[in-house]
Coordinates of C-alpha atoms in Angstrom, one line a residue:
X1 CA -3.1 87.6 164.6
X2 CA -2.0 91.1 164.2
X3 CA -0.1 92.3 161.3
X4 CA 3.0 94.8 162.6
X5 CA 5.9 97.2 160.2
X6 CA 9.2 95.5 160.5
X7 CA 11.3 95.2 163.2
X8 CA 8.5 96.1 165.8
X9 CA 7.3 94.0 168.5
X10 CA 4.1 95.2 170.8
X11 CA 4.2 98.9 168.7
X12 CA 8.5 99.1 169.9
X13 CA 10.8 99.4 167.2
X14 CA 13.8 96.8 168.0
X15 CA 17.9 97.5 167.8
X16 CA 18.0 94.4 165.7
X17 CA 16.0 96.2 162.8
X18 CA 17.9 99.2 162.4
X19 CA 21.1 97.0 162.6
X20 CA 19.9 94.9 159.8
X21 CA 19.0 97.6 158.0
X22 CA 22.2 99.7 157.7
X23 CA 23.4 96.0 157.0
X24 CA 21.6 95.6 154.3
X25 CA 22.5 99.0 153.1
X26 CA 25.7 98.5 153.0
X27 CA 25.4 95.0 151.4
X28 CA 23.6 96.8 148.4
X29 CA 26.6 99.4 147.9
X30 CA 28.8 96.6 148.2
X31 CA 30.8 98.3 151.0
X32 CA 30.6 95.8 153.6
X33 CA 34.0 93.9 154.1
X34 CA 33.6 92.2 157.3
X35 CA 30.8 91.3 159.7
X36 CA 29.3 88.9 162.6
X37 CA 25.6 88.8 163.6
X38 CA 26.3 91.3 166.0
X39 CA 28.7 93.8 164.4
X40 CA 29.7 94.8 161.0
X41 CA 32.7 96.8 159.3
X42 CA 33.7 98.0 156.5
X43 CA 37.2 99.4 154.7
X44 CA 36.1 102.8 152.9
X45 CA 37.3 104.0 149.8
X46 CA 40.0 105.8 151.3
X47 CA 41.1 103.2 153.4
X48 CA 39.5 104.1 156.5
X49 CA 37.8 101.6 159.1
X50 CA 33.8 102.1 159.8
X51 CA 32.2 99.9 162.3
X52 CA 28.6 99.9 163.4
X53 CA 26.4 97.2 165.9
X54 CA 27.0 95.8 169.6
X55 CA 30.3 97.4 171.3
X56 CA 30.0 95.9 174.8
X57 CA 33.8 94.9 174.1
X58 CA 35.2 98.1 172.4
X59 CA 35.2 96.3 168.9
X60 CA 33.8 98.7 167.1
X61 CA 37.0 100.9 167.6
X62 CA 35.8 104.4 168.6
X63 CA 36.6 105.0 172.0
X64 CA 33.6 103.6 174.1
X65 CA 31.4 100.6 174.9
X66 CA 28.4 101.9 173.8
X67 CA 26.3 100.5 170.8
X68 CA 26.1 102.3 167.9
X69 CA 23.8 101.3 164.7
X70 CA 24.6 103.6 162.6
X71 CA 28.5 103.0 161.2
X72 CA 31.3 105.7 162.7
X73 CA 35.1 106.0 161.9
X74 CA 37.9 103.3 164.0
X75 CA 39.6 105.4 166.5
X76 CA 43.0 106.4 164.3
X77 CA 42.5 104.1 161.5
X78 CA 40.5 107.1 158.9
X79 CA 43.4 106.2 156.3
X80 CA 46.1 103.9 155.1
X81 CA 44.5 100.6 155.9
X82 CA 44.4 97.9 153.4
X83 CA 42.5 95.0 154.8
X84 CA 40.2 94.5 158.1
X85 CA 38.7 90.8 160.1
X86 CA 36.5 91.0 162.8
X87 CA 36.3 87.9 164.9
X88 CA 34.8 87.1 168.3
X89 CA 34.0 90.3 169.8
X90 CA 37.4 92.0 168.1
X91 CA 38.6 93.3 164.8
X92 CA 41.9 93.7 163.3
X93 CA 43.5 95.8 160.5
X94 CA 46.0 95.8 158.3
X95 CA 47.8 99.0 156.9
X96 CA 49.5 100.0 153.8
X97 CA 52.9 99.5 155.7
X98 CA 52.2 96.2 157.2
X99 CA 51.4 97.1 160.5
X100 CA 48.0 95.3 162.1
X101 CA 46.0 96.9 164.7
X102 CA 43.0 95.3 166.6
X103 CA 40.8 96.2 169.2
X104 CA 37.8 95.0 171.6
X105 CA 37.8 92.1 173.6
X106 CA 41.0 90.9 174.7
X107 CA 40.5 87.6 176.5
X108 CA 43.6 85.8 176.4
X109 CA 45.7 88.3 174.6
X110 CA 43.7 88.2 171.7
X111 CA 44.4 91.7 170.8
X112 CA 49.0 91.1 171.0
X113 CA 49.4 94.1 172.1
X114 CA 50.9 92.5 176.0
X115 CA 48.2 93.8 177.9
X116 CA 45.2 92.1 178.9
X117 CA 42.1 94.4 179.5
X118 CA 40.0 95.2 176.7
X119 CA 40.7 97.5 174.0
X120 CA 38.2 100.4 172.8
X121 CA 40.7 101.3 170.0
X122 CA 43.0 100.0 167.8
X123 CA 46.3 99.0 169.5
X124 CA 49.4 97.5 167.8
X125 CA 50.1 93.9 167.5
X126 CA 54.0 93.7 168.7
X127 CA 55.0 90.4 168.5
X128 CA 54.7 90.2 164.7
X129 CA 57.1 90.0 162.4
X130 CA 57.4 92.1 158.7
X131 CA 55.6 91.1 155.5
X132 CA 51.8 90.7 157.0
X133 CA 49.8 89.7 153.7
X134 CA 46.2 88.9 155.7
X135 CA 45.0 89.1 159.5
X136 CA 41.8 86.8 161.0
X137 CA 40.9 87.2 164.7
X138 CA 39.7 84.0 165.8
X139 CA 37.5 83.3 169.3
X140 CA 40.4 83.4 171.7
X141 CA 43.6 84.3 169.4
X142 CA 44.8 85.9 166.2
X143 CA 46.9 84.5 163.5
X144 CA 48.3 86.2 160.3
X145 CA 49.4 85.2 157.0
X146 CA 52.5 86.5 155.9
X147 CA 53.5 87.3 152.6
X148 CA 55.9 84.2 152.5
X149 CA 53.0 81.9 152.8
X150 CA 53.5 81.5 156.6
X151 CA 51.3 81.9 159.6
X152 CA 51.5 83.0 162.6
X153 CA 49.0 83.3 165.5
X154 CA 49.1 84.9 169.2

């Protein structure tokens, strides 16, 4: 048995490791809001979006499919968002003004914004009404919480 550094296999360093490591890094500095095994993202001090992990689906927000595992800015979303929930292969926001955004996969309309290709930035969720207090992306829809205690999903 051979003894090998972290996050190599056969003398390769893997994707995985650096993942978990920015992870963890953000973990420690207690910035991380919202993440899945294969994506993370986090609401910065200045209520900005940063996303960092697998993007085959666009849901890391910043224009492309391509991976990324070190954590970059959601396309449009640099201020004025309040709360962010990733879900299957998508993410949503929330802003100061209680609009919610979401990108990534789309599969059955996930996303509300009417269209049903994929999203590689944030897009607006029309068929919501005022007063959003909290946002979830599930597997195959979305539902919000409104500030009246009532939800609502698409």
């Amino acid at each position: 048995m051979t003894s090998e550094s972290p996050g190599k296999k056969n003398g390769r360093t893997g994707r995985p490791f650096f993942f978990c490591l920015n992870l963890i890094r953000s973990v420690l500095q207690r910035r991380i809001v919202q993440h899945r095994l294969e994506e993370a993202c986090r609401l910065t001090a200045g209520g900005g979006v940063r996303c960092l992990g697998d993007n085959h689906y666009g849901q890391l927000g910043n224009g492309n499919t391509t991976d990324a595992y070190t954590a970059g800015d959601v396309s449009g979303l640099t201020t004025g968002v309040t709360a962010i929930s990733a879900g299957d292969d998508a993410a949503c926001a929330l802003s100061g003004d209680g609009t919610v955004r979401c990108w990534g996969n789309n599969a059955d309309g996930l996303l509300g914004s009417g269209a049903s290709a994929l999203s590689t930035v944030p897009v607006t969720v029309n068929s919501l009404a005022t007063g959003i207090a909290a946002v979830a992306p599930g597997e195959d829809f979305s539902c919000v919480l409104t500030t009246a205690g009532g939800v609502s999903c698409i």
